[in-house]
Coordinates of C-alpha atoms in Angstrom, one line a residue:
M1 CA 53.9 -27.1 80.2
L2 CA 52.1 -28.9 83.1
I3 CA 51.4 -32.5 82.6
R4 CA 48.9 -34.2 84.8
I5 CA 49.6 -37.7 85.5
A6 CA 46.6 -39.9 86.7
P7 CA 47.1 -42.0 89.8
H8 CA 48.0 -45.8 88.7
G9 CA 44.8 -47.8 87.8
R10 CA 42.6 -44.6 87.4
G11 CA 41.7 -42.4 84.6
V12 CA 41.4 -38.7 84.4
R13 CA 38.0 -37.5 85.4
R14 CA 36.5 -35.4 83.0
P15 CA 33.7 -33.0 83.4
L16 CA 30.1 -34.2 82.3
H17 CA 29.9 -31.6 79.7
T18 CA 33.1 -32.9 77.9
W19 CA 31.5 -36.5 77.6
L20 CA 28.3 -34.9 76.2
K21 CA 30.3 -33.2 73.6
R22 CA 32.1 -36.3 72.6
F23 CA 28.7 -38.2 72.5
A24 CA 27.3 -35.5 70.3
L25 CA 30.3 -35.7 68.1
G26 CA 30.0 -39.4 67.7
I27 CA 26.4 -39.2 66.7
A28 CA 27.0 -36.6 64.2
V29 CA 29.8 -38.7 62.6
L30 CA 27.4 -41.6 62.5
V31 CA 24.8 -39.3 60.8
L32 CA 26.8 -37.2 58.5
V33 CA 29.3 -40.1 57.2
P34 CA 26.3 -42.1 55.5
V35 CA 24.6 -38.7 54.4
L36 CA 28.0 -37.5 52.9
T37 CA 28.5 -40.8 51.2
A38 CA 24.9 -40.9 49.9
G39 CA 25.4 -37.5 48.4
I40 CA 28.7 -38.3 46.7
A41 CA 27.0 -41.3 45.2
L42 CA 24.1 -39.4 43.8
R43 CA 26.4 -36.6 42.6
A44 CA 28.3 -39.4 40.6
D45 CA 25.0 -40.7 39.3
Y46 CA 24.3 -37.2 37.8
A47 CA 27.7 -36.9 36.2
G48 CA 28.8 -38.0 32.7
D49 CA 27.6 -37.6 28.9
Y50 CA 24.4 -38.7 27.3
R51 CA 24.5 -41.9 25.1
D52 CA 22.8 -42.0 21.8
G53 CA 19.3 -43.3 21.7
T54 CA 18.2 -41.7 24.9
R55 CA 15.3 -39.6 23.8
T56 CA 11.6 -40.1 23.6
R57 CA 10.1 -43.3 22.2
G58 CA 6.8 -41.7 21.8
R59 CA 5.4 -43.3 25.1
D60 CA 5.3 -40.2 27.3
A61 CA 2.2 -39.0 29.4
L62 CA 0.8 -36.1 30.9
W63 CA -1.2 -35.9 34.1
L64 CA -4.3 -33.6 33.6
G65 CA -6.5 -31.9 36.3
H66 CA -10.2 -32.4 36.9
A67 CA -11.1 -29.2 34.9
W68 CA -10.9 -31.3 31.8
V69 CA -14.0 -33.4 32.6
D70 CA -16.3 -31.3 34.9
G71 CA -17.2 -28.5 32.3
R72 CA -14.6 -25.8 32.9
K73 CA -12.6 -26.4 29.9
K74 CA -13.8 -25.7 26.4
D75 CA -12.8 -26.5 22.8
T76 CA -10.3 -23.5 22.8
D77 CA -8.4 -25.2 25.7
V78 CA -8.3 -28.5 23.7
D79 CA -6.9 -26.3 20.8
A80 CA -4.4 -25.0 23.0
L81 CA -3.2 -28.3 24.4
A82 CA -2.9 -29.7 21.1
A83 CA -0.8 -27.1 19.9
R84 CA 1.4 -27.7 23.0
L85 CA 1.6 -31.3 22.5
R86 CA 2.2 -31.7 18.8
G87 CA 5.6 -32.8 17.8
T88 CA 6.3 -34.3 21.3
G89 CA 6.4 -38.1 22.4
L90 CA 3.1 -37.6 24.4
R91 CA 0.9 -40.5 23.9
D92 CA -1.3 -40.7 27.1
L93 CA -3.2 -38.3 28.9
Y94 CA -4.2 -39.2 32.5
V95 CA -7.2 -37.0 33.1
H96 CA -8.3 -36.8 36.8
A97 CA -11.7 -38.2 37.0
G98 CA -12.0 -39.1 40.6
P99 CA -11.5 -38.9 43.4
L100 CA -12.9 -42.3 44.2
E101 CA -15.2 -42.5 47.4
H102 CA -13.7 -44.2 50.4
D103 CA -16.0 -47.1 49.7
G104 CA -14.3 -47.5 46.2
T105 CA -17.3 -46.1 44.3
L106 CA -17.2 -43.4 41.8
P107 CA -20.2 -41.2 41.1
P108 CA -20.6 -40.6 37.2
A109 CA -21.4 -37.0 38.0
R110 CA -17.5 -36.5 38.4
Y111 CA -16.7 -36.9 34.8
T112 CA -19.7 -35.6 32.8
R113 CA -17.8 -34.2 30.1
A114 CA -15.7 -37.3 29.4
K115 CA -17.2 -38.0 26.1
W116 CA -16.7 -34.5 24.8
L117 CA -12.9 -34.5 25.9
I118 CA -12.2 -37.9 24.3
G119 CA -13.9 -37.0 21.2
A120 CA -11.9 -33.6 20.9
V121 CA -8.4 -35.2 21.8
H122 CA -9.1 -37.8 19.2
R123 CA -9.9 -35.1 16.6
E124 CA -7.0 -32.8 17.5
L125 CA -4.4 -35.3 18.4
P126 CA -5.0 -38.6 16.7
G127 CA -3.3 -41.5 18.2
V128 CA -3.2 -39.8 21.8
R129 CA -5.2 -41.9 24.3
V130 CA -7.2 -40.5 27.1
Q131 CA -7.2 -42.6 30.4
A132 CA -9.0 -41.9 33.6
W133 CA -7.0 -41.1 36.6
L134 CA -8.5 -42.4 39.7
G135 CA -7.1 -42.1 43.1
D136 CA -8.1 -41.7 46.9
Q137 CA -6.5 -41.6 50.2
L138 CA -5.9 -45.1 51.7
D139 CA -6.5 -45.7 55.4
T140 CA -3.0 -47.1 56.0
E141 CA -1.8 -44.2 58.1
S142 CA -4.9 -42.5 59.2
A143 CA -8.4 -43.5 60.4
D144 CA -10.2 -42.1 57.5
G145 CA -9.6 -43.4 53.9
L146 CA -10.4 -46.2 51.6
D147 CA -9.6 -49.6 53.2
L148 CA -8.2 -52.2 50.6
T149 CA -8.4 -55.1 53.0
R150 CA -12.2 -55.1 52.7
A151 CA -13.3 -57.2 49.6
A152 CA -16.4 -55.1 49.2
S153 CA -14.0 -52.0 48.6
R154 CA -12.0 -53.9 46.1
S155 CA -15.0 -55.0 44.2
A156 CA -16.6 -51.4 44.1
I157 CA -13.2 -50.3 42.5
V158 CA -13.5 -52.7 39.9
G159 CA -17.0 -51.5 39.4
S160 CA -15.9 -48.0 39.2
A161 CA -13.2 -49.0 36.6
R162 CA -16.0 -50.5 34.5
G163 CA -17.9 -47.6 34.5
I164 CA -14.9 -45.5 33.3
I165 CA -14.5 -47.7 30.4
D166 CA -18.2 -47.6 29.6
A167 CA -17.7 -44.0 29.3
G168 CA -15.2 -44.1 26.6
F169 CA -11.9 -43.8 28.3
E170 CA -9.1 -45.9 26.9
G171 CA -7.6 -46.9 30.1
T172 CA -7.7 -46.6 33.9
H173 CA -4.7 -44.9 35.7
F174 CA -4.6 -45.6 39.6
D175 CA -3.0 -43.5 42.3
L176 CA -3.6 -44.9 45.6
E177 CA -1.6 -43.3 48.5
P178 CA 0.0 -44.0 50.9
L179 CA 0.5 -47.6 49.7
H180 CA 2.7 -49.5 51.7
S181 CA 5.2 -52.0 50.2
G182 CA 4.1 -55.6 50.1
D183 CA 0.3 -55.0 50.2
R184 CA -1.2 -58.2 48.9
D185 CA -4.6 -56.7 48.7
Y186 CA -3.3 -54.3 46.3
L187 CA -1.9 -56.9 44.2
A188 CA -5.1 -58.9 44.3
L189 CA -7.0 -55.8 43.1
L190 CA -4.6 -55.4 40.2
D191 CA -5.1 -59.1 39.2
R192 CA -8.9 -58.3 39.0
L193 CA -8.5 -54.9 37.2
R194 CA -6.1 -56.6 34.7
A195 CA -8.9 -59.4 33.8
L196 CA -11.4 -56.5 33.2
T197 CA -9.1 -54.1 31.2
R198 CA -7.7 -57.2 28.9
D199 CA -11.4 -58.3 28.3
R200 CA -12.2 -54.8 27.3
G201 CA -9.1 -54.0 25.3
V202 CA -8.1 -50.8 27.4
L203 CA -5.0 -50.1 29.5
L204 CA -4.3 -50.8 33.1
S205 CA -1.9 -48.1 34.4
V206 CA -0.7 -47.1 37.9
A207 CA 1.4 -44.6 39.6
S208 CA 4.0 -45.9 42.0
H209 CA 5.9 -44.9 45.0
Q210 CA 9.8 -44.6 44.7
I211 CA 11.9 -47.6 45.0
D212 CA 14.1 -48.2 48.0
P213 CA 17.6 -46.7 47.4
L214 CA 18.9 -48.9 50.2
P215 CA 17.5 -52.6 51.0
A216 CA 14.8 -52.5 53.8
L217 CA 15.0 -48.7 54.1
H218 CA 11.1 -48.6 53.8
T219 CA 10.9 -50.9 56.9
V220 CA 13.2 -48.4 58.9
A221 CA 11.5 -45.3 57.6
G222 CA 8.1 -46.9 58.7
A223 CA 9.4 -47.9 62.1
L224 CA 10.8 -44.3 62.8
T225 CA 8.1 -42.2 61.2
G226 CA 4.8 -44.3 60.5
H227 CA 5.4 -43.4 56.8
P228 CA 7.5 -45.9 54.9
K229 CA 7.5 -43.8 51.8
Y230 CA 9.5 -46.3 49.6
W231 CA 8.5 -49.6 47.9
S232 CA 11.0 -52.5 47.9
Q233 CA 12.3 -53.3 44.5
E234 CA 10.8 -56.7 44.7
F235 CA 7.4 -55.4 45.3
F236 CA 7.7 -52.7 42.5
G237 CA 8.3 -55.5 40.1
E238 CA 5.4 -57.5 41.4
V239 CA 3.3 -54.5 40.5
A240 CA 5.0 -53.8 37.1
R241 CA 4.2 -57.2 36.0
R242 CA 0.4 -56.9 36.5
V243 CA 0.0 -53.5 34.7
D244 CA 0.4 -52.1 31.1
Q245 CA 2.1 -49.0 32.4
I246 CA 3.8 -48.1 35.7
A247 CA 4.6 -44.2 36.4
V248 CA 7.2 -43.7 39.1
M249 CA 6.5 -40.6 41.2
S250 CA 10.0 -39.6 41.2
Y251 CA 9.7 -36.3 43.1
D252 CA 9.2 -35.1 46.5
T253 CA 12.7 -36.3 47.6
A254 CA 13.5 -33.5 50.0
L255 CA 17.0 -33.1 48.2
P256 CA 18.4 -29.6 48.3
L257 CA 20.3 -29.5 45.0
Q258 CA 19.6 -30.1 41.4
S259 CA 22.6 -32.2 41.1
L260 CA 21.4 -34.6 43.9
Y261 CA 17.9 -34.6 42.9
G262 CA 18.9 -35.5 39.3
G263 CA 21.1 -38.3 40.6
A264 CA 18.3 -39.7 42.7
V265 CA 16.2 -39.7 39.5
A266 CA 19.0 -41.4 37.8
E267 CA 19.2 -44.0 40.7
Q268 CA 15.3 -44.6 40.7
T269 CA 15.2 -45.1 36.9
T270 CA 18.0 -47.7 37.1
L271 CA 16.2 -49.7 40.0
A272 CA 13.0 -49.6 37.9
L273 CA 14.5 -50.7 34.7
E274 CA 16.1 -53.6 36.6
V275 CA 12.6 -55.1 37.5
T276 CA 10.2 -53.9 34.9
P277 CA 9.2 -56.3 32.4
E278 CA 10.3 -55.4 28.6
S279 CA 6.4 -55.4 27.7
T280 CA 5.4 -53.0 30.4
D281 CA 5.7 -49.2 29.9
L282 CA 7.9 -47.7 32.5
L283 CA 7.6 -44.0 32.9
M284 CA 9.6 -41.7 35.1
G285 CA 7.8 -38.7 36.5
L286 CA 8.9 -35.2 36.0
P287 CA 8.0 -32.3 38.4
F288 CA 5.9 -29.8 36.4
Y289 CA 5.0 -28.1 39.6
H290 CA 6.7 -25.4 41.9
E291 CA 5.3 -25.5 45.4
T292 CA 7.8 -25.7 48.0
K293 CA 6.7 -27.8 50.8
P294 CA 7.9 -30.4 53.3
G295 CA 9.6 -33.0 51.2
H296 CA 9.8 -30.9 48.0
I297 CA 12.2 -28.1 47.3
A298 CA 11.2 -26.7 44.0
S299 CA 14.5 -25.0 43.2
A300 CA 16.1 -28.5 43.5
E301 CA 13.4 -30.6 41.9
T302 CA 13.3 -29.1 38.3
A303 CA 12.3 -30.9 35.1
A304 CA 15.7 -30.2 33.5
A305 CA 17.4 -32.2 36.3
A306 CA 14.9 -34.9 36.1
V307 CA 15.4 -35.3 32.4
R308 CA 19.0 -35.4 32.7
G309 CA 19.0 -38.2 35.5
V310 CA 16.6 -40.1 33.3
R311 CA 18.8 -39.9 30.2
L312 CA 21.9 -40.8 32.1
A313 CA 20.2 -43.9 33.7
L314 CA 18.7 -45.1 30.5
G315 CA 22.0 -45.0 28.6
R316 CA 23.9 -46.8 31.3
Q317 CA 21.2 -49.4 31.8
D318 CA 19.2 -50.3 29.0
R319 CA 19.3 -47.6 26.3
D320 CA 17.5 -50.0 23.7
R321 CA 14.3 -50.4 25.9
E322 CA 11.3 -49.4 23.7
H323 CA 8.7 -49.6 26.4
F324 CA 10.0 -46.4 28.3
G325 CA 9.1 -42.7 28.7
V326 CA 8.3 -39.9 31.0
A327 CA 5.2 -38.7 32.7
L328 CA 4.7 -34.9 33.4
Y329 CA 3.1 -33.9 36.6
V330 CA 0.8 -31.8 36.2
D331 CA -0.6 -29.6 33.6
F332 CA -2.1 -26.8 35.5
A333 CA 1.1 -26.1 37.4
A334 CA 3.5 -26.1 34.4
T335 CA 5.7 -23.4 33.3
E336 CA 7.3 -22.5 30.0
A337 CA 10.6 -23.5 31.6
D338 CA 9.2 -27.1 32.3
W339 CA 7.9 -27.5 28.7
T340 CA 11.2 -26.3 27.2
A341 CA 13.1 -28.8 29.4
Y342 CA 10.9 -31.7 28.2
R343 CA 11.1 -30.5 24.6
K344 CA 14.6 -29.8 24.4
G345 CA 16.1 -32.2 26.8
W346 CA 13.9 -35.3 25.8
N347 CA 12.3 -35.0 22.5

């Protein structure tokens, strides 16, 4: 075997492609090791047995599409919905009554059949509450959208909520996206909405982004992509203290396997339980839709995997918590498999 000996004081000169290969290998290691570590951690979160007491508390919710308030749905549809929900833990219906205009206003023409729906639900499902689901795109990542920094926009949203309450809805459920972590204007809006809803004796509910699985990940993600995606755990807690209900949109994770997705839901449940007041209903979102798109792999993000993740985390973290449930997204895309996973896994 021939051995090359470098001259004293000099290293062997290697071709450029050799250095490039080593550099690429180093980058791969830096990327893959954290990814593999995170995968192992999520898989561990998804392992184990259920503990007693990790089933519905009768505080679950369902997001319903706009067809329920614009005239497309009839009494027979309410009958079918009631048959579907009887015997489950469903207590709240978030009915899409928006979207808000970009100035925060909401034309009453968008929910002309609200009175009919509320009456029909109360007749067929006594004790189930009907809330108005209101949302809009914020201008945080584009030039077009609702600007929460404007006091006039926030005042208009409060006025829209007042109109919803006057129409008979038993709560206002807000989903404003993309909402960046630490948004003080959003917190100021919630303070005003809470004063209104308490005065009128109805609920204030919000949908939330997911919580940072790692400290400051939202800051890094925002710097790299312009879309922070996550809220800090501290900000999530600030929001949760201002509302009656907070529903985590615990889907669209881009994870490729059910075990990893279920582990992520377990992690989100744990993080949310740690900072949500006992008096606030914490609801974990279940994916009842099957569109495969960037950020959402339908074969991985299943209702069954989410239910398992929720139950495992609840048993480990706070199995006696009463103000807890799941929220099902969304009625018009749900399959029999989704409903079976909810009924058998959670009820």
